[in-house]
Coordinates of C-alpha atoms in Angstrom, one line a residue:
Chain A
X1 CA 93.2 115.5 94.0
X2 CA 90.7 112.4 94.1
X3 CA 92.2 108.9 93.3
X4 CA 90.0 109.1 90.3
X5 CA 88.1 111.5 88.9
X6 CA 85.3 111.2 85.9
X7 CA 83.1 113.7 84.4
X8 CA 80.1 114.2 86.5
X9 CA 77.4 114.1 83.9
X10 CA 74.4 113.4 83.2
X11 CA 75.2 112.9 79.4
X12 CA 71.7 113.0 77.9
X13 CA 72.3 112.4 74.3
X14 CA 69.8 110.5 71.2
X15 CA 69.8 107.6 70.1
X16 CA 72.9 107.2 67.6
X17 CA 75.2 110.0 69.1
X18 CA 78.6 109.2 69.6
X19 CA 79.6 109.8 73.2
X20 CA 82.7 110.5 75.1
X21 CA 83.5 109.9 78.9
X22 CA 86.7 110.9 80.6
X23 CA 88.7 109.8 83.5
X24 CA 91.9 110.8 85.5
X25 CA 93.6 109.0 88.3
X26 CA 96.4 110.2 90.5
X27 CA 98.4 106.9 91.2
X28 CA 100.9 107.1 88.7
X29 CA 102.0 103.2 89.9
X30 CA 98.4 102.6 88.9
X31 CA 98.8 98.8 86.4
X32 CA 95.5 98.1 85.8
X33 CA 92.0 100.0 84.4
X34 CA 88.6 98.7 83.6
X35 CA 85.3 100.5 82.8
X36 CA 82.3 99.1 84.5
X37 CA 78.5 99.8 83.9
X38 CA 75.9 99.8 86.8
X39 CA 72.2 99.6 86.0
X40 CA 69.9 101.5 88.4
X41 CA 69.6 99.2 91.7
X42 CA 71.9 96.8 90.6
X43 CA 75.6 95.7 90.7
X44 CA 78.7 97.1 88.5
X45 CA 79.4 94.4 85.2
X46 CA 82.7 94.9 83.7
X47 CA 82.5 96.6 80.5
X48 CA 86.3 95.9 79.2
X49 CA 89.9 96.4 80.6
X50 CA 91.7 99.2 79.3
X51 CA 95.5 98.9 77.7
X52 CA 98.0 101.0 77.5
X53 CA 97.6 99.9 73.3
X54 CA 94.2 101.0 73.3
X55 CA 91.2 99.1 72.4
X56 CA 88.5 98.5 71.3
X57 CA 85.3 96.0 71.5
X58 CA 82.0 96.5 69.0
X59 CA 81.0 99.9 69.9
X60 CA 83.1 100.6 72.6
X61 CA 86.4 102.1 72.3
X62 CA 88.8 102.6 75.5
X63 CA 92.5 104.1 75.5
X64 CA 94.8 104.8 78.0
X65 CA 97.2 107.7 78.3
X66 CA 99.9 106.7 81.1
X67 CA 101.6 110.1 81.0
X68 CA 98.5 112.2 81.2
X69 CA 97.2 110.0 83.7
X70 CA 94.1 109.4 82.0
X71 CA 91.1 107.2 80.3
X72 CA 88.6 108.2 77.9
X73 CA 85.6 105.5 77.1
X74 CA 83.9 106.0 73.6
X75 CA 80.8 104.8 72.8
X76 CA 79.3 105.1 69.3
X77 CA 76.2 104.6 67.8
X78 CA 74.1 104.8 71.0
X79 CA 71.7 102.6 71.9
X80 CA 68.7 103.2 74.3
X81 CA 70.1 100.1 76.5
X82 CA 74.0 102.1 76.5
X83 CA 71.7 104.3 79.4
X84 CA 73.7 103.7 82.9
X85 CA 76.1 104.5 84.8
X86 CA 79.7 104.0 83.9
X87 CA 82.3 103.6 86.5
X88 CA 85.9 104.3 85.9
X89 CA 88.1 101.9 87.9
X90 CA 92.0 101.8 88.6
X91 CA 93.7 99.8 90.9
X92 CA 95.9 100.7 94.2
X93 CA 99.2 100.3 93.8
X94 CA 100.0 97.8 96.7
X95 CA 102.9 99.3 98.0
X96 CA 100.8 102.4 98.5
X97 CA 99.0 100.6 101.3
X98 CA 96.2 98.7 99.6
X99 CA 95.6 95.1 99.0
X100 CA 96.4 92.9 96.4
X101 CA 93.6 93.8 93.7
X102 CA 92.1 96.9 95.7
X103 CA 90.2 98.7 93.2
X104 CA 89.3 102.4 93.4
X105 CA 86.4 103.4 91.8
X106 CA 85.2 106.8 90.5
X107 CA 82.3 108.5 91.2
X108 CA 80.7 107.4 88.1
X109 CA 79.3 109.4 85.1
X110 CA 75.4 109.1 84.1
X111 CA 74.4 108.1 80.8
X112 CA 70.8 108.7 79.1
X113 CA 70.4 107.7 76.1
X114 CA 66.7 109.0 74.3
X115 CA 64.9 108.2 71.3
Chain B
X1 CA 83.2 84.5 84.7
X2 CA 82.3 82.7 88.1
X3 CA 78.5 83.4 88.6
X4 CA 78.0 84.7 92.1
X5 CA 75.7 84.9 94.4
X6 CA 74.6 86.5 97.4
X7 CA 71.7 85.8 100.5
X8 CA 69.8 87.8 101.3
X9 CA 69.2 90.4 98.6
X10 CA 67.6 92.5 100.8
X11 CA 66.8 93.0 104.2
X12 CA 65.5 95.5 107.2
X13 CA 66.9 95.6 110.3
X14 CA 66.5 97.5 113.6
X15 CA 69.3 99.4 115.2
X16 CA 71.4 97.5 117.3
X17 CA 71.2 94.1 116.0
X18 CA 73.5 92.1 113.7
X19 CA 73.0 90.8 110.0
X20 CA 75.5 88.1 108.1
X21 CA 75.5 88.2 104.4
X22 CA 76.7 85.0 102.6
X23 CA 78.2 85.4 99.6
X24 CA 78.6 82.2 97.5
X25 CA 81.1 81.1 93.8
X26 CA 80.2 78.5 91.9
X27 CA 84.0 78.2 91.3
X28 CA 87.2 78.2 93.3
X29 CA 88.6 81.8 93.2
X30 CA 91.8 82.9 94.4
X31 CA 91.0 86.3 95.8
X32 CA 87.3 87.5 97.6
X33 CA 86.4 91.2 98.6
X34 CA 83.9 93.2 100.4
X35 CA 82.6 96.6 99.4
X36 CA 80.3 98.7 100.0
X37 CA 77.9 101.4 98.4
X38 CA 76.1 104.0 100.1
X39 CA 73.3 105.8 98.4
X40 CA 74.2 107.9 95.4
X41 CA 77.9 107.1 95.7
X42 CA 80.5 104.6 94.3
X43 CA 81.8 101.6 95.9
X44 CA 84.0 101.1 98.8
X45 CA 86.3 98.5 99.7
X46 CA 85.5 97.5 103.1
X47 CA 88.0 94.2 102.8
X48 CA 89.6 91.1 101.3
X49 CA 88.3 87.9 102.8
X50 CA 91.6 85.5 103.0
X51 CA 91.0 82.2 103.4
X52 CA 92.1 80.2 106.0
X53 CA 93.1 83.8 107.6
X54 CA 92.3 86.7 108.7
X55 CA 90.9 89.8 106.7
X56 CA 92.5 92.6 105.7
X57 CA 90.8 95.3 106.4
X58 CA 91.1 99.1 104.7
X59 CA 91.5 101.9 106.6
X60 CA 88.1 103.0 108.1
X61 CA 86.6 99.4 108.4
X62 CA 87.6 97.4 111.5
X63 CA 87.0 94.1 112.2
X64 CA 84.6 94.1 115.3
X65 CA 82.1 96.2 113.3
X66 CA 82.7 94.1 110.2
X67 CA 83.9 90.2 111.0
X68 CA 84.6 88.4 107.7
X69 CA 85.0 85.0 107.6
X70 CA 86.3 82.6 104.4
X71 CA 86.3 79.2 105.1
X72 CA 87.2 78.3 101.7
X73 CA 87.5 79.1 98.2
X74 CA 84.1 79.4 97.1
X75 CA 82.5 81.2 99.9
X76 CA 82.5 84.1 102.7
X77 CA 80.0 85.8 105.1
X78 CA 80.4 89.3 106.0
X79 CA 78.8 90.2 109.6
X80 CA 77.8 94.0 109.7
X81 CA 77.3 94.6 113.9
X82 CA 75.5 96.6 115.6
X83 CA 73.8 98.3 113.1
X84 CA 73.1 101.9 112.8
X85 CA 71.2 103.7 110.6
X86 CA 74.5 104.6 108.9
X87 CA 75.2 101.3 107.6
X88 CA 72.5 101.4 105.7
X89 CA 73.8 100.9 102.0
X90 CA 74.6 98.3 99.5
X91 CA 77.0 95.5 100.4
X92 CA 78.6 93.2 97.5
X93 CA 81.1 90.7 97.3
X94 CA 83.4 90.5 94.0
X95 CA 85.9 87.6 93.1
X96 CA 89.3 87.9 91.2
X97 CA 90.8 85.0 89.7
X98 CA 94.0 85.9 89.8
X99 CA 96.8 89.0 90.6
X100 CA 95.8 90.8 87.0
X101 CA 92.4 89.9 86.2
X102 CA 89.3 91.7 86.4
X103 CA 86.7 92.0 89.4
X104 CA 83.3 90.4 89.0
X105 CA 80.2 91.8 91.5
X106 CA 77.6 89.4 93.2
X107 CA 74.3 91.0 92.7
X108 CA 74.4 92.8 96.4
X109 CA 72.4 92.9 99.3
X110 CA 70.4 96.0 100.0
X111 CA 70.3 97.0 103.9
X112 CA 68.5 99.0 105.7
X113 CA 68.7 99.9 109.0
X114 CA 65.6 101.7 111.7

């Protein structure tokens, strides 16, 4: 099983669709979870941390599910500049052999957002 | 968040030679990191750059092929040596501020190699 696993894509969707990516990891230990965006030819920006609460920032809505191992990113109402790629990201438990702060990052899934 | 940057964005090199890419903080951060991102895939961590110490490097990344160096808390260099066409991909440096916080990406440096 890959660290972390994300839905492929591409999503294509309109303008205004509500949209729905999802994520599993395999390190249970796993503490911490972020989304990040990447642009074409540029580098990943942090989109918002995921907790174990859930939660949620304009349009975005993230939520954790520690016993499925899992983290969905929701994005309503979307917007022509939502089109990227989003990048689910857990970090390495230490004691597994990584560094302090070692994050793994999935494959990534592609939005497209049309008019 | 610290803004970051990195020199040079972009460069071509021929086989066989060397290239160091700086990556600078306009801030004192605790923890610096190296990945990398080959075409059409997602980033790898090549290494944290310690300061004041050696790097530690993860598995598949060596330290004669990749010399790190972090003099202090607001910069690093990462040497990539003796190029191959392989190591063409994108290398960026990220900064943590501490053990729990996010990651935040310099804008990368593009390398290709002939």
């Amino acid at each position: 099983r890959k660290e972390v696993e994300q839905d492929p894509g591409p999503f294509n969707v309109p303008e205004g669709a509500t949209v729905a990516f999802n994520c599993t990891y395999s390190n249970s230990a796993s503490q911490s979870f972020f989304w990040y965006r990447q642009d074409c030819r540029k580098e990943p920006k942090l989109l918002m941390s995921v907790y174990s609460s859930g939660n949620e920032d304009g349009r975005f809505t993230a939520q954790l599910n520690r016993a499925s191992q899992y983290i969905s990113l929701l994005i309503r109402d979307s917007k022509l500049s939502d089109s990227a790629t989003y990048l689910c990201v857990v970090n390495r438990d230490p004691e597994d052999g990584g560094s302090q702060g070692n994050l793994i990052f999935g494959k990534g899934t592609k939005l497209s957002v049309k008019p | 968040s610290a803004v970051i940057s990195q020199k040079p964005s972009r460069d071509i090199c021929q086989r066989g030679t060397s290239l160091t890419i700086q990556c600078q903080v306009d801030s004192q951060v605790t923890m610096m990191f190296w990945y990398r991102q080959q075409p059409g895939q997602s980033l790898t961590l090549i290494a944290t750059a310690n300061q004041g110490s050696e790097a530690t490097y993860e598995s598949g990344f060596v330290i004669d092929k990749f010399p790190i160096s972090r003099p202090n808390l607001t910069f690093s260099t990462l040497t990539v040596s003796n190029m191959s066409p392989e190591d063409s991909s994108i290398y960026l440096c990220s900064v943590q501020q501490s053990r729990t916080s996010e990651q935040y990406f310099g804008p990368g440096t593009r390398l290709t190699v002939t």
